[in-house]
CSV table of C-alpha atoms and ligand atoms in Angstrom, one decimal:
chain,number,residue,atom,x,y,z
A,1,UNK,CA,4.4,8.2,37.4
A,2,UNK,CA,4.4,12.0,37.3
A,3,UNK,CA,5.8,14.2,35.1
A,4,UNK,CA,7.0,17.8,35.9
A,5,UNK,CA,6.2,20.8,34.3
A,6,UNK,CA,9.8,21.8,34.6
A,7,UNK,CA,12.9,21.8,32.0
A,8,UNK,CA,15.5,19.1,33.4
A,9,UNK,CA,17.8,21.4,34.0
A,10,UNK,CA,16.0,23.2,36.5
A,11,UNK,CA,16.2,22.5,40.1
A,12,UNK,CA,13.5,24.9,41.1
A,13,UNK,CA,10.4,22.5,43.3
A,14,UNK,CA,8.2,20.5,40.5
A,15,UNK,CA,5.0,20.7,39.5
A,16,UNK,CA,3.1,18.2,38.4
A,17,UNK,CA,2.7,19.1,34.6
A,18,UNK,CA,-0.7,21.1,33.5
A,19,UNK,CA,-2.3,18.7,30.5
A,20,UNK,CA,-5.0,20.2,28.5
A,21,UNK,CA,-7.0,17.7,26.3
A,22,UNK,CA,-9.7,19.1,23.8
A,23,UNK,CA,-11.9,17.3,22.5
A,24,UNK,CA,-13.7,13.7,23.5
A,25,UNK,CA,-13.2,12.0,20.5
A,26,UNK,CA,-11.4,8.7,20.2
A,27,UNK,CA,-8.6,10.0,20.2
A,28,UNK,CA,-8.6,12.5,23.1
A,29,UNK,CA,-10.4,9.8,24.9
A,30,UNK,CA,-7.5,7.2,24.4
A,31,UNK,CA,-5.2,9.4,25.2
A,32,UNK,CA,-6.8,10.6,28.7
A,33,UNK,CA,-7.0,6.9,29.9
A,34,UNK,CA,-3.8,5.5,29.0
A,35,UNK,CA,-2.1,9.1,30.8
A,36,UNK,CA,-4.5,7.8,33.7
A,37,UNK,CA,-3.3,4.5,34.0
A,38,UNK,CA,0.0,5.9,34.4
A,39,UNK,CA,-1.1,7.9,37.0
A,40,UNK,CA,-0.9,10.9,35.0
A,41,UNK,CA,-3.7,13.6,35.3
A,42,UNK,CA,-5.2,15.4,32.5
A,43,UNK,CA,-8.1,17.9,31.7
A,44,UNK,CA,-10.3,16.9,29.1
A,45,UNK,CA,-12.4,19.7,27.4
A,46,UNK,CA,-15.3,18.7,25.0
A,47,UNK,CA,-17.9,20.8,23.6
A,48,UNK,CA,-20.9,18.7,23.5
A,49,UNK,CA,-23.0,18.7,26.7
A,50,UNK,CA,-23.0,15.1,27.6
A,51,UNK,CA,-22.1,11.9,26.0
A,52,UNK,CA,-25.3,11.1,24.5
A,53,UNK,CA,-25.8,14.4,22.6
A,54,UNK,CA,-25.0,13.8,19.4
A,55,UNK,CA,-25.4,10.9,17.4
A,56,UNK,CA,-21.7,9.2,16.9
A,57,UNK,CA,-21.8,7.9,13.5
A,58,UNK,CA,-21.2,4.2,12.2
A,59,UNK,CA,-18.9,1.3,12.6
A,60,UNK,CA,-15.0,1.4,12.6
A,61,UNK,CA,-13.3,-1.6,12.1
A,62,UNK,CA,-10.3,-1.6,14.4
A,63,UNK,CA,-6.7,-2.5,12.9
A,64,UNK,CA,-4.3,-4.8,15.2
A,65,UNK,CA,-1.7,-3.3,14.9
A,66,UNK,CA,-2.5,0.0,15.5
A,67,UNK,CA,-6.3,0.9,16.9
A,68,UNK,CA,-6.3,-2.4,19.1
A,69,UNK,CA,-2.9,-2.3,19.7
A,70,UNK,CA,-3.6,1.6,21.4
A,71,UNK,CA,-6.7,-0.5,23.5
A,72,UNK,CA,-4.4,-3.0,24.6
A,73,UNK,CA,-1.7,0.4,26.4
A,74,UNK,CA,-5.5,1.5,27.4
A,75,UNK,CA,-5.9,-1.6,29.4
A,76,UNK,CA,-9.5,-2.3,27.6
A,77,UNK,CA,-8.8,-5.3,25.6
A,78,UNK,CA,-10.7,-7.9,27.4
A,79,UNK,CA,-13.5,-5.1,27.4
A,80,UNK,CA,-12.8,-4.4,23.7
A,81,UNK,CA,-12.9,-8.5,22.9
A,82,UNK,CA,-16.7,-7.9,24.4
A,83,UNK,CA,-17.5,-5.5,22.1
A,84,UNK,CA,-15.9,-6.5,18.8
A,85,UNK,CA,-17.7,-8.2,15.8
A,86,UNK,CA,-15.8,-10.5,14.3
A,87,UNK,CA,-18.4,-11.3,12.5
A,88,UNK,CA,-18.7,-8.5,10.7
A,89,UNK,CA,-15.6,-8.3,8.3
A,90,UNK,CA,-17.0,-9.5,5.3
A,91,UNK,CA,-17.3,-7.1,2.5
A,92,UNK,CA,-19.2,-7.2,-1.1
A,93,UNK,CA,-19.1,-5.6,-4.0
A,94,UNK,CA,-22.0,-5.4,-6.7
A,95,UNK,CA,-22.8,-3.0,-9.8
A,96,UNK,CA,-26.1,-0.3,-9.9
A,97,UNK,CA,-28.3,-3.3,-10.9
A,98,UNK,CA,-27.5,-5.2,-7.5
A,99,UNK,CA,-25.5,-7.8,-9.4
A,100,UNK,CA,-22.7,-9.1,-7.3
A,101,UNK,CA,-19.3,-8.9,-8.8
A,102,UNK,CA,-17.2,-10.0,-5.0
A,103,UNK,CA,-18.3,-11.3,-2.2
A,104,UNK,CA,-15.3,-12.2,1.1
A,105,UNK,CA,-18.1,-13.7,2.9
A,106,UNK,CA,-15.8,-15.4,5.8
A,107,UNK,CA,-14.0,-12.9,7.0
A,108,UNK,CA,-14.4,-13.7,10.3
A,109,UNK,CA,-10.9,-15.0,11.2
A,110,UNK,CA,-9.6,-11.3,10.0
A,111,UNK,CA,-7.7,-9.0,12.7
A,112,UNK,CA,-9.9,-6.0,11.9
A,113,UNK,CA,-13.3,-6.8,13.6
A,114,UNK,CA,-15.6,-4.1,13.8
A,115,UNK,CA,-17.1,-1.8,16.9
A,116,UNK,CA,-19.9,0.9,16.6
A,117,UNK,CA,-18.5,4.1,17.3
A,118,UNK,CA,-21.2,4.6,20.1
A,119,UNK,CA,-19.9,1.2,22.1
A,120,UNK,CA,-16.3,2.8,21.3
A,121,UNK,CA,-16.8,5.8,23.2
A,122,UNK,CA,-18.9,4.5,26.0
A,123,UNK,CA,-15.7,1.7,26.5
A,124,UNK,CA,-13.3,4.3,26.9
A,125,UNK,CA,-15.7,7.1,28.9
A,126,UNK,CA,-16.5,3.9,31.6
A,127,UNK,CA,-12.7,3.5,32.1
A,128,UNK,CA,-12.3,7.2,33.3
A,129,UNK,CA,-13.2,9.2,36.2
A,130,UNK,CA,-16.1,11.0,35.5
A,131,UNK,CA,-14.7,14.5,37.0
A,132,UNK,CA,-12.0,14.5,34.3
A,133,UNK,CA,-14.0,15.7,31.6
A,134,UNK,CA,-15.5,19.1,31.1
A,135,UNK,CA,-18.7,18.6,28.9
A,136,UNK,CA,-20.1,21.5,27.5
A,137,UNK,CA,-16.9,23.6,27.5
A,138,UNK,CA,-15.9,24.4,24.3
A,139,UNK,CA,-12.6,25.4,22.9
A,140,UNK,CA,-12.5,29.7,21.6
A,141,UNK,CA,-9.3,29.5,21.5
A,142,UNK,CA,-5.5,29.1,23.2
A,143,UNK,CA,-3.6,32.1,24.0
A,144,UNK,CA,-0.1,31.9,24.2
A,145,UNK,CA,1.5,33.1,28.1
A,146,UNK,CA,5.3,35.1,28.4
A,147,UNK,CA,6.4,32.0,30.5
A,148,UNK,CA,5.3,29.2,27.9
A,149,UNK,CA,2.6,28.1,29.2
A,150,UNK,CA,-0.7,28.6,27.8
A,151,UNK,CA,-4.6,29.6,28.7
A,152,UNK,CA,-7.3,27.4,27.5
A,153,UNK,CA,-10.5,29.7,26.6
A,154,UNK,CA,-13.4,27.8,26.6
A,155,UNK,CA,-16.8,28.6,26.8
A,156,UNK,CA,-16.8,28.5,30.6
A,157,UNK,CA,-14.0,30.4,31.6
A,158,UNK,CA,-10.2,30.4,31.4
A,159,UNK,CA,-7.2,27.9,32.4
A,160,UNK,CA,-3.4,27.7,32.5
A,161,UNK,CA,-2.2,24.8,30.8
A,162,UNK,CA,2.0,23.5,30.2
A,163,UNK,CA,0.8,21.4,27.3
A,164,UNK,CA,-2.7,22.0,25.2
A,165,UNK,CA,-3.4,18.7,22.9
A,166,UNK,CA,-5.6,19.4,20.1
A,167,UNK,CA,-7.7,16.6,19.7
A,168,UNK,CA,-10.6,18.7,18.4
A,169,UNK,CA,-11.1,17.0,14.9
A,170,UNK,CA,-11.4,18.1,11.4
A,171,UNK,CA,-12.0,22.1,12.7
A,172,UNK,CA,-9.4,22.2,15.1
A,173,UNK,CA,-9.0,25.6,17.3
A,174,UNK,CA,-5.6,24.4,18.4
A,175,UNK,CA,-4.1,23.5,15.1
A,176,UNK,CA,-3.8,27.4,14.1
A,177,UNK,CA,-1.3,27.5,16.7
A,178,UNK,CA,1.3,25.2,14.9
A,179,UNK,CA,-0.1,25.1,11.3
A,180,UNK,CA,-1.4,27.4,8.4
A,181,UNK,CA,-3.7,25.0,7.0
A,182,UNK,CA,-6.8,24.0,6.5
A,183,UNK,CA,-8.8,20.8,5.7
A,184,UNK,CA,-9.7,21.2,2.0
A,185,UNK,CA,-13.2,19.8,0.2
A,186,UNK,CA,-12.4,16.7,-1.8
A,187,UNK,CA,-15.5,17.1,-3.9
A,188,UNK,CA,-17.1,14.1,-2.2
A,189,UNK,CA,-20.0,14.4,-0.2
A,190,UNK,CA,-21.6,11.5,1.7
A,191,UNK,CA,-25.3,11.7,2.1
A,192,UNK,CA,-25.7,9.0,5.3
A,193,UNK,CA,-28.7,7.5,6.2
A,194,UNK,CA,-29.4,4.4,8.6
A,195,UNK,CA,-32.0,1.4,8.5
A,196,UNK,CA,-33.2,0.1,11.7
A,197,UNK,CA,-33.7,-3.5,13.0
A,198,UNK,CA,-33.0,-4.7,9.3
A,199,UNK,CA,-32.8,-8.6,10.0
A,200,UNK,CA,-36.8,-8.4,10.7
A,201,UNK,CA,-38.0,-5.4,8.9
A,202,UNK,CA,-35.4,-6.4,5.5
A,203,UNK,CA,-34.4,-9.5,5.6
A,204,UNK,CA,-33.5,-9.4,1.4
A,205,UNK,CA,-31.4,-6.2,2.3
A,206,UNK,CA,-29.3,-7.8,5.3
A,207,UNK,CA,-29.1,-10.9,3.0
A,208,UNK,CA,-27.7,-8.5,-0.2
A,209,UNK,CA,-25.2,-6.3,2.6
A,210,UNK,CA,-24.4,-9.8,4.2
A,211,UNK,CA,-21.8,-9.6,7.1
A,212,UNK,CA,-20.0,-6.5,7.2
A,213,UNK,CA,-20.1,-3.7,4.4
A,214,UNK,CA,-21.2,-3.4,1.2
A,215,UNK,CA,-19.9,-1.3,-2.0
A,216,UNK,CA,-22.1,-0.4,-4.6
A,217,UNK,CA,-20.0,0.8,-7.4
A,218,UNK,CA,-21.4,2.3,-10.7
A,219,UNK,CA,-19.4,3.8,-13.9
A,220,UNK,CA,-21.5,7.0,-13.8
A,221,UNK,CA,-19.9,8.9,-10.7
A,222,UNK,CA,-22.8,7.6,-8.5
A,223,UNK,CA,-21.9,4.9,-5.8
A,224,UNK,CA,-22.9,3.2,-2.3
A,225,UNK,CA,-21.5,2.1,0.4
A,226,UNK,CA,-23.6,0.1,2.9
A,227,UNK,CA,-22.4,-1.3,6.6
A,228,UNK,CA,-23.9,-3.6,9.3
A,229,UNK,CA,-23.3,-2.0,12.7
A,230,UNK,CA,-23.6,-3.5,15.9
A,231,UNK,CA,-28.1,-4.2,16.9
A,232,UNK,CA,-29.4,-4.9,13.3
A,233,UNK,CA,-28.9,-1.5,12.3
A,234,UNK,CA,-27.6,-1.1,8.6
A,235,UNK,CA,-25.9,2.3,7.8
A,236,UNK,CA,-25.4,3.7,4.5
A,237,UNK,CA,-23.7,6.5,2.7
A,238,UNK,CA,-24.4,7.8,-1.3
A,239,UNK,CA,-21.6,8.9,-2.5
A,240,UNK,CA,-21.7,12.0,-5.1
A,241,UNK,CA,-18.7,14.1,-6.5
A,242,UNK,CA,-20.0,17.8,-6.8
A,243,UNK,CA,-19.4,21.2,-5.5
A,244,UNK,CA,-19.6,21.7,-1.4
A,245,UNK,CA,-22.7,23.7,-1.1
A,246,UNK,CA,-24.9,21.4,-3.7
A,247,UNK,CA,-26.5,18.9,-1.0
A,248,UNK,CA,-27.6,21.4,1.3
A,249,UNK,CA,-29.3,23.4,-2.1
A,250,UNK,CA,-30.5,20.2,-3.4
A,251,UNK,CA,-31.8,18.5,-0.3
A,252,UNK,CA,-34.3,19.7,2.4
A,253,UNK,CA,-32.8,18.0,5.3
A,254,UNK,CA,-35.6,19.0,7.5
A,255,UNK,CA,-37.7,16.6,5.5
A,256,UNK,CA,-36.2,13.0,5.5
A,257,UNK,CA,-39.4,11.6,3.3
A,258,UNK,CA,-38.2,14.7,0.7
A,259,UNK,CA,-34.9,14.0,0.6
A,260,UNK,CA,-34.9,9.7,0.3
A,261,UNK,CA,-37.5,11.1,-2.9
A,262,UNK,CA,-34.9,13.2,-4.1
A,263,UNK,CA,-31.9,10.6,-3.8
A,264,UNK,CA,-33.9,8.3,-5.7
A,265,UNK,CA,-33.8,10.6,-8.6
A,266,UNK,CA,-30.2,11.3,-8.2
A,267,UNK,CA,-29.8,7.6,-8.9
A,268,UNK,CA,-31.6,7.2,-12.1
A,269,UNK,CA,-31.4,4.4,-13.6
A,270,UNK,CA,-30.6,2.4,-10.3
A,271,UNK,CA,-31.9,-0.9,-10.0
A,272,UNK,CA,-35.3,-1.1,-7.4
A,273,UNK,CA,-32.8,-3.8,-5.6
A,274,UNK,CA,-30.5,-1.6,-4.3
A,275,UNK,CA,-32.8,2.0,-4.2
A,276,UNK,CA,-34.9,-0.5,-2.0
A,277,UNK,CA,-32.3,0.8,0.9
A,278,UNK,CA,-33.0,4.4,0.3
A,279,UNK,CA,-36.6,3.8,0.5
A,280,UNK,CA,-36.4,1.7,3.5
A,281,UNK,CA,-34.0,4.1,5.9
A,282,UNK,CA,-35.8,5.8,8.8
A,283,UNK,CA,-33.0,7.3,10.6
A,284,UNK,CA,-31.9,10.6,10.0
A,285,UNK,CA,-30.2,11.8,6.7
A,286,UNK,CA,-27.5,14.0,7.3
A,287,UNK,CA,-24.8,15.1,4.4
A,288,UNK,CA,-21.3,14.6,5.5
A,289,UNK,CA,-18.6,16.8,2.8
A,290,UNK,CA,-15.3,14.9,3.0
A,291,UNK,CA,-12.3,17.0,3.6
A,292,UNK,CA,-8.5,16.2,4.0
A,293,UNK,CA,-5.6,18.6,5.2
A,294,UNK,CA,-2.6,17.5,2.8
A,295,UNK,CA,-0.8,14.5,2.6
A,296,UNK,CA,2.3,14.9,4.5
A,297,UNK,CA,0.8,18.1,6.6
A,298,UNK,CA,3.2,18.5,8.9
A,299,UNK,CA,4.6,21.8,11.4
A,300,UNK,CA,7.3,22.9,13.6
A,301,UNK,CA,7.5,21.8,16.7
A,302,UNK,CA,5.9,24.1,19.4
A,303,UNK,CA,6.7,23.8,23.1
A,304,UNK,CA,3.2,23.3,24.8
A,305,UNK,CA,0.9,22.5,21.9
A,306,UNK,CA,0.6,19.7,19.9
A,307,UNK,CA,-2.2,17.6,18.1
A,308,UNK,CA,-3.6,14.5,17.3
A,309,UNK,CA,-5.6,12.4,15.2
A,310,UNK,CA,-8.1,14.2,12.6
A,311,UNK,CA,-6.7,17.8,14.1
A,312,UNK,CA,-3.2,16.8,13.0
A,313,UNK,CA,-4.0,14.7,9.7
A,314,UNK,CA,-7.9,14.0,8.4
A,315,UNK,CA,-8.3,12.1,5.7
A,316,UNK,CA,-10.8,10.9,3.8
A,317,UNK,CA,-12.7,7.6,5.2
A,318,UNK,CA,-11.7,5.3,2.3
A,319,UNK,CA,-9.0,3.9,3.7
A,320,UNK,CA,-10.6,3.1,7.1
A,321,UNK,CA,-7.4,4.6,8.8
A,322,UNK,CA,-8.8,7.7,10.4
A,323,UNK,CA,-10.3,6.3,13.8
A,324,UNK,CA,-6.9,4.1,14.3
A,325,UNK,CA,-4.6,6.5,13.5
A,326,UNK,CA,-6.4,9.1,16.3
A,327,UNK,CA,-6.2,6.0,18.5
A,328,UNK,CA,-2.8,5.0,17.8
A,329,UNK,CA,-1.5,8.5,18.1
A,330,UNK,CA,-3.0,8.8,21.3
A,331,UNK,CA,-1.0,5.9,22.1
A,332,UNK,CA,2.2,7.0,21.3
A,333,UNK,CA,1.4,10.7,22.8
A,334,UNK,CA,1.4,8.8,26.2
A,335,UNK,CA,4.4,6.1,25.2
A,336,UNK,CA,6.6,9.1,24.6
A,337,UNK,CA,5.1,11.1,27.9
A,338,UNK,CA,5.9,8.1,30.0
A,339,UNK,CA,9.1,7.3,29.1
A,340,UNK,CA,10.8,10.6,28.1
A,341,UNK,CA,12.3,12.5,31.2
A,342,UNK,CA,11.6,15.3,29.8
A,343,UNK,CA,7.9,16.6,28.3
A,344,UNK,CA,8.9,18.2,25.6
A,345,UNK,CA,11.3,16.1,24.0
A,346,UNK,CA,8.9,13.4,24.1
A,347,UNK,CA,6.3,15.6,22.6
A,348,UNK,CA,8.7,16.7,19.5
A,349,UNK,CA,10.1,12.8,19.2
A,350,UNK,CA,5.8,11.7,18.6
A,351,UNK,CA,5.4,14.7,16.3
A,352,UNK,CA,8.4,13.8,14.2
A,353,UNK,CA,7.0,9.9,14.2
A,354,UNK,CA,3.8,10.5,13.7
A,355,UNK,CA,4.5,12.8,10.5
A,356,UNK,CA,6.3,10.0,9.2
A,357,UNK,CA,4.0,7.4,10.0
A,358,UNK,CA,0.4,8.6,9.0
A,359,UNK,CA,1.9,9.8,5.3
A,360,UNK,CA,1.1,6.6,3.4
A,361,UNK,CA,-2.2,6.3,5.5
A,362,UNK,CA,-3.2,9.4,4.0
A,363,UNK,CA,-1.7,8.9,0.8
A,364,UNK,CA,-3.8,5.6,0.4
A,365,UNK,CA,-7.1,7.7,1.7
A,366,UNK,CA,-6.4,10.4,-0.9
A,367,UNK,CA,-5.7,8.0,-3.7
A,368,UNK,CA,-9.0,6.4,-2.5
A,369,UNK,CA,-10.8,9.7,-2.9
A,370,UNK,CA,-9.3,10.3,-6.1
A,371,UNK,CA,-10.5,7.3,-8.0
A,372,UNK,CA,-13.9,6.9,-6.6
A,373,UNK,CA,-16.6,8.3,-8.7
A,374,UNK,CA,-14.8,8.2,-11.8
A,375,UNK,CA,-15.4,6.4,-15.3
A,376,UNK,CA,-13.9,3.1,-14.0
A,377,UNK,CA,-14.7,3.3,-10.5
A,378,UNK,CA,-16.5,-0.7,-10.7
A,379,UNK,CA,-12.6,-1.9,-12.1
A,380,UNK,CA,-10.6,0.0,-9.2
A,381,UNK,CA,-13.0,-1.0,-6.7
A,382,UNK,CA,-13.0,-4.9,-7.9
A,383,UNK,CA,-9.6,-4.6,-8.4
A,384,UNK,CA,-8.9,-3.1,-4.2
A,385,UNK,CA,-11.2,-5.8,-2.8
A,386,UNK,CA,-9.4,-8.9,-4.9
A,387,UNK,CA,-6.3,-7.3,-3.6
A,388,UNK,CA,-7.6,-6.8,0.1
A,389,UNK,CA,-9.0,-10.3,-0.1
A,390,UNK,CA,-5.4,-11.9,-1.3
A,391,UNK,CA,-4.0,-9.7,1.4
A,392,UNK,CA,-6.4,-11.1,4.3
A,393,UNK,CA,-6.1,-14.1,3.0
A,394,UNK,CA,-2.2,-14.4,3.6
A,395,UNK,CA,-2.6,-12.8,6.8
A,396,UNK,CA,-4.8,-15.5,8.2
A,397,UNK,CA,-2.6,-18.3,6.5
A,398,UNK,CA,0.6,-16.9,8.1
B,410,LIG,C1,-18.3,9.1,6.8
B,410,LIG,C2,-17.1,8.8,7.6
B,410,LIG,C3,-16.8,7.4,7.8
B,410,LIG,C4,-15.6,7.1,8.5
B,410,LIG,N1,-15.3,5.8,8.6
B,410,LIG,C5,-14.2,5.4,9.3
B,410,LIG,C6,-13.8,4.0,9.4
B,410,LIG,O1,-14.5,3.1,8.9
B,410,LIG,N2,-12.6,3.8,10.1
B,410,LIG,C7,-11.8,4.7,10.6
B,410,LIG,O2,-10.8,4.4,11.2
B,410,LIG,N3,-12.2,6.0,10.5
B,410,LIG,C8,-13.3,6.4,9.8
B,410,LIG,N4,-13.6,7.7,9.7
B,410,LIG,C9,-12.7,8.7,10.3
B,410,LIG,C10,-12.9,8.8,11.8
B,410,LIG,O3,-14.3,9.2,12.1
B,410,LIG,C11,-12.1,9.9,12.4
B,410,LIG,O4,-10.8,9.8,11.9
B,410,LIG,C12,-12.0,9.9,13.9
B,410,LIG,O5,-13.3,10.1,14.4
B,410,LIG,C13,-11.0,10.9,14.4
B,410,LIG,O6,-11.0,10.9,15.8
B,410,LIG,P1,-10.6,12.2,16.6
B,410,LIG,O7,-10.7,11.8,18.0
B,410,LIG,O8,-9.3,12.7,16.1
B,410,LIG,O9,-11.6,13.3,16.2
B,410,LIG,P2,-13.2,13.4,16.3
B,410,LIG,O10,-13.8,12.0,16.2
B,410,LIG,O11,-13.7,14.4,15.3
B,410,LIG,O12,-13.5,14.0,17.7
B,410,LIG,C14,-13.2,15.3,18.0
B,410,LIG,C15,-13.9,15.7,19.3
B,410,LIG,O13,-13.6,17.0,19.6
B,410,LIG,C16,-14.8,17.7,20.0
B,410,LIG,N5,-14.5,19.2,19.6
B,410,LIG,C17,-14.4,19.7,18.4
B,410,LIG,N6,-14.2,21.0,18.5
B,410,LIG,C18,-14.2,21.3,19.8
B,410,LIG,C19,-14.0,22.5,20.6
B,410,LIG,N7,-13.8,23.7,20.0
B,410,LIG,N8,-14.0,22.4,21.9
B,410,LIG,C20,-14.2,21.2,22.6
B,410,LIG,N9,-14.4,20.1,21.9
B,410,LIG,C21,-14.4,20.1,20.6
B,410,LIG,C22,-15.9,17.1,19.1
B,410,LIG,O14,-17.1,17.3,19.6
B,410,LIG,C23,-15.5,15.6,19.2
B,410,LIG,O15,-16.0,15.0,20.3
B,410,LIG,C24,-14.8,8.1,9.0
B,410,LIG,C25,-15.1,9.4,8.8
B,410,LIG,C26,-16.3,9.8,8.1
B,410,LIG,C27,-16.6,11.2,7.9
């Protein structure tokens, strides 16, 4: 399959069309293998210098019918069934004193099995050719050409593109091009912190997180959220509601040691139980703010430019829809390329699908947002689980 850079109507000789993809996320990723298993060629632009320079975060549990689903167009689902921890489903809820209010322990016949992000991205870097992606190019900006087509500026030099895809996360370059807005601070920051080979070196916290994730809800806008990734590694994130630049002023991130000292104090009051996975974390602890561009965010079509997952809609992590939206996106992106003669129809018809179809998504993630941390976060959060339970429950009975 090719696709031309020409309109239809045209009858001038084809090119093959010029795809620009930035950023080597999940979703840029997905989308650059299932265009190559069409045959289609693409440029993938990321900024990091190679795929092991950064850190890639935790574990993303993988929807069917919409992250799996995207694997399945990729061609990777034998190589995803590999990687994915069924296992690892279960979730928990208890209160500040480590009391446990909820516990899904057999989860493992669920449809949303978990993969670390890290096993994710290797997955979907094996199944391309090395040469497609640029690493250590990043993205200045895109500069609109007279004849439509665009220039990628990157930090090595410049390139003509017919169709730039912003897949460039939460501080997309691209998504100036098509939108006026920007991702706004929910007033949650994450602080995440990691505990290595914890079957051996904390065996009472594996048994307490038990197998999958979890929640540590309080009624005093202080809360906890705890997940078992792939090796024995248990990852964890405090959850505080305050202004955006308090943890950088009220942590020394330099100093781990300092900082578990000072998120003990933070969580006065805590029981020794579950402050017990503070003390033990020796990974790094790094704060992560949580932003969200609107529910709904949506832009005119532009010939040439479009965007997908957290550059087109980020939202905040509670509903665990970010990762398969980017994924599913990508998957549509391509459905649309490969079966729409021409480019930029196909590109307006997944822009006008996608608006549609990531809106409750990011409804649910904002609602999330809104109701953690507050004077009855233990009730809503007993409340989701029971519901989430009923609902997996039905799922696997059906
Ligand atoms: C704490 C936390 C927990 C989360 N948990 C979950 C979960 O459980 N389930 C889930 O589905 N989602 C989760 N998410 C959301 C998920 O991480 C994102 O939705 C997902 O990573 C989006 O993928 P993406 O490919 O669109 O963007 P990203 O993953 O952000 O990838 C963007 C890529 O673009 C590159 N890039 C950025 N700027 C440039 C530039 N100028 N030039 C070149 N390259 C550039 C970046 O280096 C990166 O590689 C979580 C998010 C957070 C913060």
């Amino acid at each position: 399959m090719t696709l031309s850079s020409a309109a239809p109507a045209q009858t001038a000789p084809q090119t093959p069309l010029r795809i620009a993809i930035i950023g080597a996320g999940p979703g840029g990723l997905t989308l650059a293998r299932i265009l190559h298993v069409q045959g289609i060629a693409t440029t993938l632009f990321e900024r990091e210098t190679d795929p092991h320079a950064r850190a890639q975060g935790g574990t993303l549990d993988l929807h069917a019918e919409t992250g799996q689903l995207a694997l399945r167009r990729a061609g990777l689902e034998a190589e995803f069934q590999k990687l994915a921890r069924y296992e690892d489903q279960g979730s928990r809820l208890c209160d500040e004193t480590g009391r446990l209010l909820l516990a899904d322990d057999d989860a493992e016949d669920g449809d949303r099995p978990e993969i670390d992000r890290s096993a994710l991205r290797d997955l979907l870097l094996g199944a391309l050719p090395a040469e497609m992606i640029r690493w250590g190019q990043a993205l200045r900006e895109v500069v609109a050409n007279p004849d439509g087509s665009y220039d990628v500026v990157t930090t090595a030099g410049r390139e003509t593109f017919d169709l730039v895809v912003g897949a460039d996360g939460t501080w997309s370059k691209v998504r100036p091009l098509v939108s006026r807005y920007q991702p706004a601070y929910s007033g949650l920051t994450f602080i995440e912190f990691g505990i290595d080979d914890v079957d051996h070196a904390h065996p009472e916290l594996a048994a307490l997180v038990g197998k999958g994730k979890l929640g540590i809800e309080s009624n005093d806008a202080r809360a906890m959220i705890i997940q078992r990734n792939g090796h024995a590694h248990l990852r964890g994130y405090v959850i505080f509601r305050v202004p955006l630049d308090w943890a950088e002023k009220r942590f020394d991130f330099s100093d781990p040691a300092s900082v578990r000292r000072a998120l003990e104090d933070e969580l006065l009051g805590w029981s020794p139980k579950v402050l017990a996975f503070i003390r033990a974390s020796n990974d790094q602890i790094v704060p992560r703010p949580i932003f969200a561009l609107p529910v709904g965010h949506h832009w005119p079509n532009r010939p040439g430019i479009t965007l997908i997952g957290d550059a087109a809609h980020v939202m905040s992590p509670f509903g665990g829809e970010g990762a398969n939206a980017a994924l599913f996106d990508a998957a549509e992106l391509a459905r649309h390329l490969t079966t729409t003669p021409d480019w930029r129809s196909a590109v307006a018809a997944y822009e006008a699908e996608m608006f549609e179809r990531v809106e409750e998504p990011a409804r649910f993630s904002a609602e999330g947002a809104a109701t953690e941390l507050s004077h009855r976060s233990r009730e809503f959060g007993l409340a989701w689980m029971e519901e989430h339970l009923q609902q997996r429950k039905a799922e696997a009975s059906a």
